Amino acid sequence: MKKRDKMKMMGILILLLAVITVAITLILVSRLSKTAGKDQKEETFDRSVSGMLSNAYILKSEEKDIIVLYRGETYFAEGKPEKKYTGVADIELTKGKVTKIYAKPSTIKGVLTSYSSKSVQIEGYEPLSAEKDLPVYLVASSGHAKIPVRQGKISDLVVGNSKVELVVAEQKACALVSYQEDMAEKVRVLLKNGKENTYASLFVCSGDAYTVDGNKRKKDTVTDAEKLLKGEKTGKEIKISPDTGGLLYRCDKNGNPYGSGYEGDLILRKEKKGYVLINEIPMEDYIRYVLPSEMPLSFSYEALKAQAVCARTFTYGQMKNDTYARYGANLDDSIAYQAYHATTSYEVTDQAVADTAGMVMTYKGKLADCYYYSTSPGYSENLEVWNAASPGYLLAENHTREKTKDLYSDKAFHKFITAKADAYDENSPYFRWTATLSAKLGMDETYGKLKKLKVNKRSTSGYVLSLTMVFEKGERTIEKENEIRYALGKYLLDLDLADGTNKHRASSVPSACFEIKSQKKGTIVLTGGGFGHGIGMSQYGADAMGKEGKKWQEILGFYFKDVTFTNVFDLDT
């Protein structure tokens, strides 16, 4: 046979071998996939593998039938376990076979109260240092679940709510096991100290009797965080609970309250830089205080109900946010989340919360991101103003009766912003406004005095997506809605609103929906409309729709497309 023919034959054999290999692989994969979940693979250990698998989860361990969950994948393994065991263990492998199982049955059971990249804490215990990339195993509550145990992330759990077992070995957290994914019934709100998260000193009192970690205190007694937590380790918590119907107050050392009282419990937590104050309160009570803090009582009742559903949906969506997990909180009381406890509760808003109890907004079976803001200029926005991709239910669209479709050109936007528009929000003082900026009010540390502004790009709804600030010694380009507003706020001298109101030295321009009317001799005048980011529900628009007779479901359906409404406890978590 000639050399060329030999090479040709060899090539055919190699190709045939490859086809056979692929076919065998597909058969094996199809067999393994019969019981595999969508997000969890099943495999066998390679025969060449020897060593130790740390903190794996054994699903089954019977003679010649061992199933292991490790780093998100399920493995079928050979071996002869000494006894049946299910749970977290270190597994010794020799040439792909299980030769030893080191069970880790020691656990701490309780509610997860805080976590960070280095530690994890269970209610009633000190924080424990944790293994790097601490494995989290989520055990299905139903025995008929397709995937009985799956590996998740610690951010799948809810601080202050999730009941877990913390697997411990040698005084170190090895793994977390959660046996249920209940929807949270309580929320932990970090009560900020201005812009800071901690207090140098902290005092709590009540006009009624109350308890401190179960120990009774008389009314008007002042509890001092320093006296209780002096000498304690970081992470130590003290829970203060009011008598039924009582309120707790943050106060000075003499018992003079700061502001109105808090329902629920107050938790004092020791941190390196001072003390953290957390209000743990049932979810529906939290919404009762958010609602009047976020929407005027004079607004239509259906608008109040729509706002309650929005606030509740937003809050549940934030429960797994890990920003404050290290402090044992889900969110804070600032407008970075939702205004909370800016005022007391009221009968009308309490009733709006009660009439929509548990109701949330969903899209394709999952909680929707429920954004809201004060006033629309007549066009809604999507997440483009934050340089992010938008879900299908958040649309940038015309909410006026005008025929204009796109406002991305300066000419189209000028015609829109200077004309009288027929829109739901037209009665808001912020529907149209004029902002006067003065270069004398600020100096850029790098580039010096502000000379002029340039709009580089608009969205189809007219919002500025890119703005260049020209200074004496250089330029600065900003490309996010909130950053644009606050950068200009540094120079904001006067803000004239549609109802004739003048606001002097406001902290930001109301929205990024504006044009540059004039700029000369260090004075820049902007003409704009709306108040807020423009994404989701306009509160003034909701008010007008409610006064028109529309129900809260219609109001939210107008601002969020193709959404549905359900009780949060009916959601498949």
Coordinates of C-alpha atoms in Angstrom, one line a residue:
M1 CA 0.0 0.0 0.0
K2 CA 1.3 3.4 -0.9
K3 CA 2.2 5.9 1.8
R4 CA -0.6 8.3 0.5
D5 CA -3.2 5.4 0.7
K6 CA -2.0 4.5 4.2
M7 CA -2.5 8.1 5.4
K8 CA -5.9 8.2 3.8
M9 CA -6.9 5.0 5.5
M10 CA -5.6 6.3 8.8
G11 CA -7.6 9.5 8.4
I12 CA -10.8 7.5 7.8
L13 CA -10.1 5.3 10.9
I14 CA -9.5 8.4 13.1
L15 CA -12.7 10.0 11.8
L16 CA -14.7 6.8 12.5
L17 CA -13.2 6.5 16.0
A18 CA -14.2 10.1 16.7
V19 CA -17.8 9.5 15.5
I20 CA -18.0 6.4 17.8
T21 CA -16.6 8.3 20.7
V22 CA -19.1 11.1 20.3
A23 CA -22.0 8.6 20.0
I24 CA -20.9 6.9 23.2
T25 CA -20.6 10.2 25.0
L26 CA -24.1 11.3 23.9
I27 CA -25.5 8.0 25.2
L28 CA -23.8 8.4 28.6
V29 CA -24.9 12.0 28.8
S30 CA -28.5 11.1 28.0
R31 CA -28.5 8.4 30.7
L32 CA -27.1 10.8 33.3
S33 CA -29.5 13.5 32.3
K34 CA -32.6 11.5 33.1
T35 CA -32.5 12.5 36.7
A36 CA -30.4 15.7 36.3
G37 CA -31.9 19.0 37.0
K38 CA -31.7 21.9 34.6
D39 CA -28.8 23.6 36.6
Q40 CA -27.1 20.6 38.1
K41 CA -24.9 18.1 36.3
E42 CA -24.4 14.4 37.2
E43 CA -21.1 12.7 36.5
T44 CA -18.7 10.0 37.8
F45 CA -15.3 10.6 39.4
D46 CA -12.4 10.2 37.0
R47 CA -10.4 7.1 37.8
S48 CA -7.2 9.1 38.0
V49 CA -8.6 11.3 40.8
S50 CA -7.2 10.8 44.3
G51 CA -7.4 13.2 47.3
M52 CA -9.9 14.8 49.6
L53 CA -13.1 16.6 48.8
S54 CA -13.8 19.1 51.6
N55 CA -17.4 19.9 52.7
A56 CA -19.2 17.9 50.1
Y57 CA -22.8 16.9 50.6
I58 CA -23.6 13.2 50.5
L59 CA -27.1 12.5 49.1
K60 CA -26.9 8.8 49.5
S61 CA -24.3 6.4 50.9
E62 CA -25.2 2.7 50.6
E63 CA -23.0 -0.2 49.5
K64 CA -21.8 0.4 46.0
D65 CA -24.2 3.4 45.7
I66 CA -22.8 6.7 46.8
I67 CA -24.1 10.0 45.4
V68 CA -22.2 13.2 46.1
L69 CA -22.9 16.9 45.5
Y70 CA -19.7 18.8 45.2
R71 CA -19.2 22.3 43.7
G72 CA -22.5 22.3 42.0
E73 CA -22.2 18.9 40.3
T74 CA -23.7 15.6 41.3
Y75 CA -21.4 12.5 41.2
F76 CA -22.1 8.8 41.3
A77 CA -19.2 7.1 43.1
E78 CA -18.1 3.6 43.9
G79 CA -17.0 2.6 47.4
K80 CA -18.0 0.7 50.6
P81 CA -19.2 3.2 53.2
E82 CA -19.0 2.0 56.8
K83 CA -22.5 3.1 57.5
K84 CA -25.3 5.1 55.8
Y85 CA -24.9 8.8 56.1
T86 CA -26.6 11.9 54.5
G87 CA -25.2 15.4 55.0
V88 CA -22.0 17.3 54.9
A89 CA -18.7 15.4 55.0
D90 CA -15.1 15.3 53.8
I91 CA -14.6 12.5 51.3
E92 CA -11.4 10.6 50.6
L93 CA -11.0 9.5 47.0
T94 CA -8.5 6.9 45.7
K95 CA -8.4 6.4 42.0
G96 CA -11.9 7.7 41.7
K97 CA -13.4 5.5 44.4
V98 CA -14.6 6.6 47.8
T99 CA -12.4 5.0 50.4
K100 CA -13.4 7.1 53.5
I101 CA -16.2 9.4 54.6
Y102 CA -15.5 11.8 57.4
A103 CA -18.9 12.9 58.5
K104 CA -19.5 16.4 59.9
P105 CA -22.6 16.0 62.1
S106 CA -21.8 18.9 64.4
T107 CA -24.2 21.8 63.7
I108 CA -25.6 25.0 65.1
K109 CA -29.2 25.4 64.3
G110 CA -31.0 28.8 64.2
V111 CA -31.7 31.9 62.2
L112 CA -29.0 33.4 60.0
T113 CA -28.3 36.8 61.4
S114 CA -25.3 38.1 59.5
Y115 CA -22.5 37.0 57.1
S116 CA -19.5 38.3 55.3
S117 CA -16.7 36.9 53.1
K118 CA -14.9 35.8 56.3
S119 CA -17.6 35.0 58.8
V120 CA -21.1 33.8 59.4
Q121 CA -23.4 34.2 62.4
I122 CA -26.4 32.4 63.8
E123 CA -28.9 34.1 66.2
G124 CA -27.7 33.8 69.8
Y125 CA -24.1 32.9 68.8
E126 CA -20.9 34.8 68.1
P127 CA -19.8 35.1 64.5
L128 CA -17.7 32.2 63.4
S129 CA -14.8 32.4 60.9
A130 CA -15.8 30.6 57.7
E131 CA -14.1 28.5 55.1
K132 CA -13.3 30.4 51.9
D133 CA -16.2 30.0 49.4
L134 CA -18.4 28.6 52.1
P135 CA -20.7 26.0 50.5
V136 CA -24.4 26.4 50.9
Y137 CA -26.8 23.5 50.4
L138 CA -30.5 24.1 49.8
V139 CA -32.6 21.1 50.8
A140 CA -36.0 20.9 49.1
S141 CA -38.9 20.9 51.6
S142 CA -40.8 18.3 49.4
G143 CA -39.6 14.7 49.2
H144 CA -40.9 14.7 45.6
A145 CA -38.7 17.5 44.4
K146 CA -36.8 16.8 41.1
I147 CA -33.6 18.1 42.7
P148 CA -33.7 17.1 46.4
V149 CA -30.6 19.1 47.2
R150 CA -28.9 21.8 45.2
Q151 CA -25.9 24.0 45.8
G152 CA -26.6 27.7 46.1
K153 CA -24.9 30.8 47.3
I154 CA -25.2 32.4 50.7
S155 CA -26.9 35.4 49.1
D156 CA -29.8 32.9 48.4
L157 CA -30.6 33.1 52.1
V158 CA -32.3 36.0 53.9
V159 CA -30.7 37.6 56.9
G160 CA -33.0 37.6 59.9
N161 CA -35.3 35.0 58.3
S162 CA -33.6 31.9 56.9
K163 CA -33.5 28.9 59.3
V164 CA -30.3 27.1 58.8
E165 CA -27.9 24.5 60.1
L166 CA -24.3 25.8 60.3
V167 CA -21.9 22.8 60.0
V168 CA -18.9 23.4 62.3
A169 CA -15.6 21.6 62.6
E170 CA -12.6 22.8 64.7
Q171 CA -14.5 26.0 65.7
K172 CA -14.8 27.0 62.0
A173 CA -17.9 27.2 59.8
C174 CA -17.6 24.6 57.1
A175 CA -21.0 24.7 55.3
L176 CA -24.6 26.0 55.6
V177 CA -27.6 23.8 55.1
S178 CA -31.0 25.3 54.6
Y179 CA -34.1 23.1 54.7
Q180 CA -36.7 25.6 53.4
E181 CA -36.9 28.8 51.4
D182 CA -39.8 30.5 53.1
M183 CA -40.7 34.0 52.0
A184 CA -39.5 36.4 54.6
E185 CA -42.1 37.7 57.1
K186 CA -39.8 40.2 58.8
V187 CA -37.5 42.8 57.6
R188 CA -34.3 44.1 59.3
V189 CA -33.8 47.8 58.6
L190 CA -30.5 49.4 59.4
L191 CA -31.2 52.8 60.9
K192 CA -28.4 55.0 59.6
N193 CA -26.7 57.7 61.6
G194 CA -26.8 60.4 58.9
K195 CA -24.4 59.0 56.2
E196 CA -22.8 56.6 58.6
N197 CA -23.8 53.1 59.5
T198 CA -22.6 53.2 63.1
Y199 CA -23.1 55.3 66.2
A200 CA -20.3 56.2 68.7
S201 CA -22.9 56.0 71.5
L202 CA -26.5 54.7 71.5
F203 CA -29.4 54.9 73.9
V204 CA -32.9 53.4 73.8
C205 CA -36.0 54.0 75.9
S206 CA -39.7 53.5 75.9
G207 CA -42.8 55.0 77.4
D208 CA -43.9 51.5 78.4
A209 CA -42.2 48.6 80.0
Y210 CA -39.9 46.6 77.7
T211 CA -37.4 43.8 77.7
V212 CA -33.7 43.6 77.0
D213 CA -32.7 40.1 75.9
G214 CA -35.7 38.9 77.8
N215 CA -34.9 40.9 81.0
K216 CA -37.7 43.3 82.0
R217 CA -37.1 47.0 82.2
K218 CA -39.5 49.6 83.6
K219 CA -40.9 52.3 81.4
D220 CA -38.7 55.4 80.9
T221 CA -35.6 53.4 81.7
V222 CA -32.7 54.3 79.4
T223 CA -30.7 51.4 77.9
D224 CA -27.1 52.3 77.2
A225 CA -25.4 50.2 74.4
E226 CA -22.0 50.8 75.8
K227 CA -22.8 49.4 79.2
L228 CA -24.4 46.3 77.7
L229 CA -21.8 45.6 75.0
K230 CA -18.6 46.8 76.7
G231 CA -16.0 44.0 76.5
E232 CA -18.1 41.9 74.1
K233 CA -16.8 40.7 70.7
T234 CA -17.7 42.3 67.4
G235 CA -21.0 41.0 66.2
K236 CA -22.6 40.6 69.6
E237 CA -26.3 41.6 69.5
I238 CA -28.8 42.7 72.1
K239 CA -32.5 42.5 71.3
I240 CA -34.8 45.1 72.8
S241 CA -38.5 44.3 72.6
P242 CA -41.5 46.5 73.6
D243 CA -44.6 45.4 75.5
T244 CA -47.6 44.7 73.3
G245 CA -48.5 47.9 71.5
G246 CA -45.5 49.8 72.9
L247 CA -42.9 51.8 70.9
L248 CA -39.2 52.0 71.3
Y249 CA -37.3 55.3 70.9
R250 CA -33.7 56.2 70.1
C251 CA -32.9 58.8 72.8
D252 CA -30.2 60.8 74.5
K253 CA -28.6 59.6 77.8
N254 CA -31.3 61.4 79.7
G255 CA -34.2 59.6 77.9
N256 CA -35.3 62.5 75.6
P257 CA -36.5 60.8 72.4
Y258 CA -35.2 61.6 68.9
G259 CA -38.3 61.6 66.7
S260 CA -41.2 59.1 66.7
G261 CA -41.0 55.6 68.1
Y262 CA -40.4 52.3 66.3
E263 CA -42.7 49.3 66.3
G264 CA -41.1 45.9 66.4
D265 CA -37.7 45.1 68.0
L266 CA -34.6 47.2 68.1
I267 CA -31.3 45.4 67.9
L268 CA -28.1 46.9 69.2
R269 CA -25.0 45.3 67.5
K270 CA -21.4 45.9 68.4
E271 CA -19.1 46.7 65.5
K272 CA -15.4 47.8 65.3
K273 CA -16.3 51.4 64.7
G274 CA -19.2 51.7 67.2
Y275 CA -22.7 50.4 67.4
V276 CA -25.3 49.5 64.7
L277 CA -29.0 50.0 65.3
I278 CA -31.4 47.7 63.5
N279 CA -35.2 47.8 63.5
E280 CA -36.6 44.2 63.1
I281 CA -40.3 44.6 62.1
P282 CA -43.0 42.4 60.4
M283 CA -43.0 43.1 56.7
E284 CA -46.6 44.5 56.5
D285 CA -45.8 46.9 59.4
Y286 CA -42.7 48.1 57.6
I287 CA -44.8 48.9 54.5
R288 CA -47.2 50.8 56.7
Y289 CA -44.4 53.3 57.6
V290 CA -42.9 53.4 54.1
L291 CA -46.1 54.3 52.4
P292 CA -46.7 57.7 54.1
S293 CA -43.0 58.4 53.9
E294 CA -43.0 57.9 50.1
M295 CA -46.5 59.3 49.0
P296 CA -48.6 62.2 50.2
L297 CA -51.7 61.3 52.1
S298 CA -53.8 63.5 49.8
F299 CA -53.2 61.3 46.8
S300 CA -56.0 59.1 45.6
Y301 CA -56.7 55.9 47.5
E302 CA -56.0 53.7 44.5
A303 CA -52.7 55.4 44.0
L304 CA -51.9 54.7 47.7
K305 CA -52.7 51.0 47.1
A306 CA -50.5 51.0 44.0
Q307 CA -47.7 52.5 46.0
A308 CA -48.1 49.9 48.7
V309 CA -47.8 47.1 46.2
C310 CA -44.8 48.8 44.6
A311 CA -43.1 49.2 48.0
R312 CA -43.8 45.6 49.1
T313 CA -42.5 44.2 45.8
F314 CA -39.4 46.3 46.0
T315 CA -38.8 45.2 49.6
Y316 CA -39.1 41.5 48.9
G317 CA -36.8 42.0 46.0
Q318 CA -34.2 43.5 48.3
M319 CA -34.3 40.8 51.0
K320 CA -31.4 38.8 49.6
N321 CA -29.3 42.0 49.0
D322 CA -26.0 41.4 50.7
T323 CA -25.0 45.1 51.1
Y324 CA -25.7 45.1 54.8
A325 CA -25.5 41.3 55.5
R326 CA -22.3 41.8 57.6
Y327 CA -24.4 44.0 59.9
G328 CA -27.3 41.6 60.0
A329 CA -29.7 43.9 58.0
N330 CA -31.5 43.6 54.7
L331 CA -31.7 47.3 53.7
D332 CA -31.4 50.7 55.3
D333 CA -33.9 53.5 56.1
S334 CA -32.6 56.0 53.5
I335 CA -34.0 56.9 50.1
A336 CA -31.2 54.7 48.6
Y337 CA -33.8 52.0 49.2
Q338 CA -37.1 53.5 50.4
A339 CA -37.9 56.4 52.8
Y340 CA -38.8 54.7 56.1
H341 CA -40.1 56.2 59.3
A342 CA -39.9 59.8 57.9
T343 CA -43.3 60.2 59.5
T344 CA -45.7 58.2 61.6
S345 CA -48.4 55.9 60.3
Y346 CA -51.9 57.0 59.4
E347 CA -55.3 55.3 59.1
V348 CA -55.7 55.9 55.4
T349 CA -52.3 54.5 54.5
D350 CA -52.6 51.6 57.0
Q351 CA -55.9 50.7 55.3
A352 CA -54.2 50.8 51.8
V353 CA -51.6 48.4 53.1
A354 CA -54.2 46.1 54.6
D355 CA -56.3 46.1 51.5
T356 CA -53.4 44.9 49.4
A357 CA -51.8 42.7 52.1
G358 CA -49.2 40.3 50.6
M359 CA -49.8 41.4 47.1
V360 CA -46.7 41.8 44.8
M361 CA -46.0 42.4 41.2
T362 CA -44.5 39.6 39.1
Y363 CA -43.3 39.1 35.6
K364 CA -43.0 35.5 34.2
G365 CA -43.5 34.1 37.6
K366 CA -40.7 36.1 39.4
L367 CA -40.8 39.3 41.4
A368 CA -40.5 42.4 39.2
D369 CA -38.0 45.2 39.9
C370 CA -40.6 47.8 41.0
Y371 CA -39.1 51.2 40.4
Y372 CA -41.1 54.4 41.1
Y373 CA -40.5 58.2 41.2
S374 CA -42.3 61.5 41.7
T375 CA -43.1 63.0 38.4
S376 CA -43.0 62.1 34.7
P377 CA -42.3 64.8 32.1
G378 CA -44.7 63.0 29.8
Y379 CA -42.3 60.2 28.7
S380 CA -41.3 57.2 30.7
E381 CA -37.7 55.8 30.7
N382 CA -36.1 52.4 31.0
L383 CA -32.8 51.3 32.5
E384 CA -30.9 52.8 29.6
V385 CA -30.4 55.9 31.8
W386 CA -28.3 53.7 34.2
N387 CA -26.4 52.0 31.3
A388 CA -28.1 48.7 32.0
A389 CA -30.3 46.3 30.1
S390 CA -34.0 46.6 30.7
P391 CA -36.5 43.8 31.3
G392 CA -39.5 43.5 29.0
Y393 CA -41.9 45.2 31.4
L394 CA -40.0 48.5 31.7
L395 CA -40.6 50.5 28.5
A396 CA -39.5 54.0 27.4
E397 CA -42.7 55.4 25.9
N398 CA -44.8 58.5 25.3
H399 CA -47.4 59.0 28.0
T400 CA -48.9 62.2 26.5
R401 CA -51.5 62.6 23.8
E402 CA -48.9 64.1 21.5
K403 CA -47.9 62.2 18.4
T404 CA -44.1 62.7 18.9
K405 CA -42.4 59.3 19.1
D406 CA -38.7 60.0 19.6
L407 CA -37.0 62.8 21.5
Y408 CA -33.4 61.9 20.9
S409 CA -32.8 64.9 18.6
D410 CA -32.4 68.4 20.2
K411 CA -35.0 69.8 17.8
A412 CA -37.7 67.2 18.8
F413 CA -36.9 67.6 22.5
H414 CA -37.0 71.4 22.3
K415 CA -40.5 71.3 20.7
F416 CA -41.7 68.8 23.3
I417 CA -40.3 70.5 26.5
T418 CA -41.5 74.0 25.6
A419 CA -45.0 73.1 24.4
K420 CA -48.0 72.5 26.6
A421 CA -48.5 68.8 27.0
D422 CA -51.6 66.8 27.9
A423 CA -50.3 64.3 30.4
Y424 CA -51.3 62.6 33.7
D425 CA -48.6 64.5 35.6
E426 CA -49.4 68.0 34.4
N427 CA -50.6 69.0 37.8
S428 CA -47.3 68.3 39.5
P429 CA -45.2 71.4 40.3
Y430 CA -42.2 69.5 38.8
F431 CA -43.9 68.7 35.5
R432 CA -41.9 71.6 34.0
W433 CA -39.1 73.6 35.7
T434 CA -36.3 76.0 35.0
A435 CA -32.9 75.6 36.8
T436 CA -30.3 78.4 37.0
L437 CA -26.7 77.3 37.5
S438 CA -23.9 79.5 38.6
A439 CA -20.2 78.7 38.0
K440 CA -19.4 80.8 41.1
L441 CA -20.9 78.1 43.4
G442 CA -18.2 75.6 42.8
M443 CA -14.7 74.8 41.6
D444 CA -13.7 71.4 40.2
E445 CA -10.6 70.2 42.1
T446 CA -8.9 69.1 38.9
Y447 CA -10.2 71.3 36.2
G448 CA -11.2 74.6 37.9
K449 CA -14.1 76.8 37.1
L450 CA -17.1 75.6 35.0
K451 CA -17.4 77.3 31.6
K452 CA -20.2 75.5 29.8
L453 CA -22.2 72.3 29.3
K454 CA -22.6 70.1 26.2
V455 CA -25.3 67.4 25.7
N456 CA -23.8 64.6 23.7
K457 CA -26.6 62.1 23.6
R458 CA -30.3 61.7 24.5
S459 CA -32.5 58.7 25.0
T460 CA -35.6 58.3 22.8
S461 CA -37.5 59.7 25.8
G462 CA -35.4 62.9 25.8
Y463 CA -33.3 62.1 28.9
V464 CA -29.7 63.2 28.8
L465 CA -27.5 60.0 28.5
S466 CA -24.1 61.8 28.1
L467 CA -23.2 65.3 29.3
T468 CA -19.8 67.0 29.0
M469 CA -18.9 69.6 31.6
V470 CA -16.3 72.0 30.1
F471 CA -14.0 73.7 32.7
E472 CA -11.1 76.1 32.4
K473 CA -8.5 73.4 32.4
G474 CA -10.3 70.4 30.9
E475 CA -13.5 68.4 30.4
R476 CA -15.5 65.8 32.3
T477 CA -18.1 63.6 30.7
I478 CA -20.8 62.0 32.8
E479 CA -23.0 59.1 31.5
K480 CA -25.5 58.1 34.3
E481 CA -28.8 59.9 35.1
N482 CA -28.3 60.3 38.8
E483 CA -24.6 61.3 38.5
I484 CA -25.6 64.0 36.0
R485 CA -28.3 65.4 38.3
Y486 CA -26.0 65.6 41.3
A487 CA -23.0 66.9 39.4
L488 CA -25.1 69.8 38.2
G489 CA -26.6 70.2 41.7
K490 CA -23.3 71.5 42.9
Y491 CA -23.9 74.6 40.8
L492 CA -27.6 74.9 41.2
L493 CA -28.6 78.4 42.4
D494 CA -32.3 78.5 41.8
L495 CA -35.0 76.1 40.8
D496 CA -38.3 77.6 39.5
L497 CA -41.2 75.1 39.4
A498 CA -44.4 75.1 37.3
D499 CA -46.6 76.3 40.2
G500 CA -44.5 79.4 40.8
T501 CA -42.5 77.9 43.7
N502 CA -38.8 78.8 43.9
K503 CA -36.3 76.5 45.6
H504 CA -32.9 78.1 46.4
R505 CA -29.8 75.9 46.4
A506 CA -31.4 72.5 46.0
S507 CA -29.0 69.5 46.0
S508 CA -29.7 68.4 42.5
V509 CA -31.6 69.2 39.3
P510 CA -35.0 67.3 39.4
S511 CA -34.3 65.0 36.5
A512 CA -32.0 64.4 33.5
C513 CA -34.8 65.4 31.1
F514 CA -33.6 68.9 30.2
E515 CA -32.1 71.1 27.5
I516 CA -29.6 74.0 27.8
K517 CA -31.6 77.2 27.3
S518 CA -28.7 79.6 27.6
Q519 CA -25.2 79.8 29.0
K520 CA -23.2 83.1 29.3
K521 CA -21.0 84.9 31.8
G522 CA -20.9 81.9 34.2
T523 CA -24.7 81.5 34.3
I524 CA -26.3 78.4 32.7
V525 CA -30.1 78.1 32.4
L526 CA -31.7 74.7 31.9
T527 CA -35.3 74.0 30.9
G528 CA -36.6 70.6 31.9
G529 CA -39.4 68.4 33.2
G530 CA -40.1 65.6 35.7
F531 CA -38.7 64.7 39.0
G532 CA -36.8 61.5 39.4
H533 CA -35.3 58.8 37.2
G534 CA -38.4 58.3 35.1
I535 CA -38.4 54.5 35.4
G536 CA -41.5 52.6 36.4
M537 CA -44.4 54.2 38.1
S538 CA -44.9 58.0 38.3
Q539 CA -46.5 58.8 41.6
Y540 CA -48.2 62.0 40.4
G541 CA -49.4 60.1 37.3
A542 CA -50.8 57.3 39.6
D543 CA -52.6 59.9 41.6
A544 CA -54.3 61.4 38.5
M545 CA -55.2 57.9 37.2
G546 CA -56.8 57.0 40.6
K547 CA -58.8 60.2 40.6
E548 CA -60.0 59.2 37.1
G549 CA -61.5 56.1 38.6
K550 CA -58.8 53.5 37.7
K551 CA -58.0 50.7 40.1
W552 CA -54.5 50.0 41.5
Q553 CA -54.1 47.0 39.1
E554 CA -54.8 49.3 36.1
I555 CA -52.4 51.9 37.3
L556 CA -49.5 49.5 37.8
G557 CA -50.4 47.7 34.5
F558 CA -50.1 51.1 32.7
Y559 CA -46.5 51.6 33.9
F560 CA -45.3 48.0 34.0
K561 CA -46.2 46.0 30.9
D562 CA -47.5 42.4 31.0
V563 CA -47.1 42.0 34.7
T564 CA -49.4 40.0 37.0
F565 CA -50.3 40.4 40.7
T566 CA -50.2 37.6 43.2
N567 CA -49.8 37.0 46.9
V568 CA -46.1 36.7 47.8
F569 CA -46.7 33.5 49.7
D570 CA -48.1 31.9 46.6
L571 CA -44.9 32.5 44.7
D572 CA -42.6 29.6 43.8
T573 CA -39.4 30.7 45.5

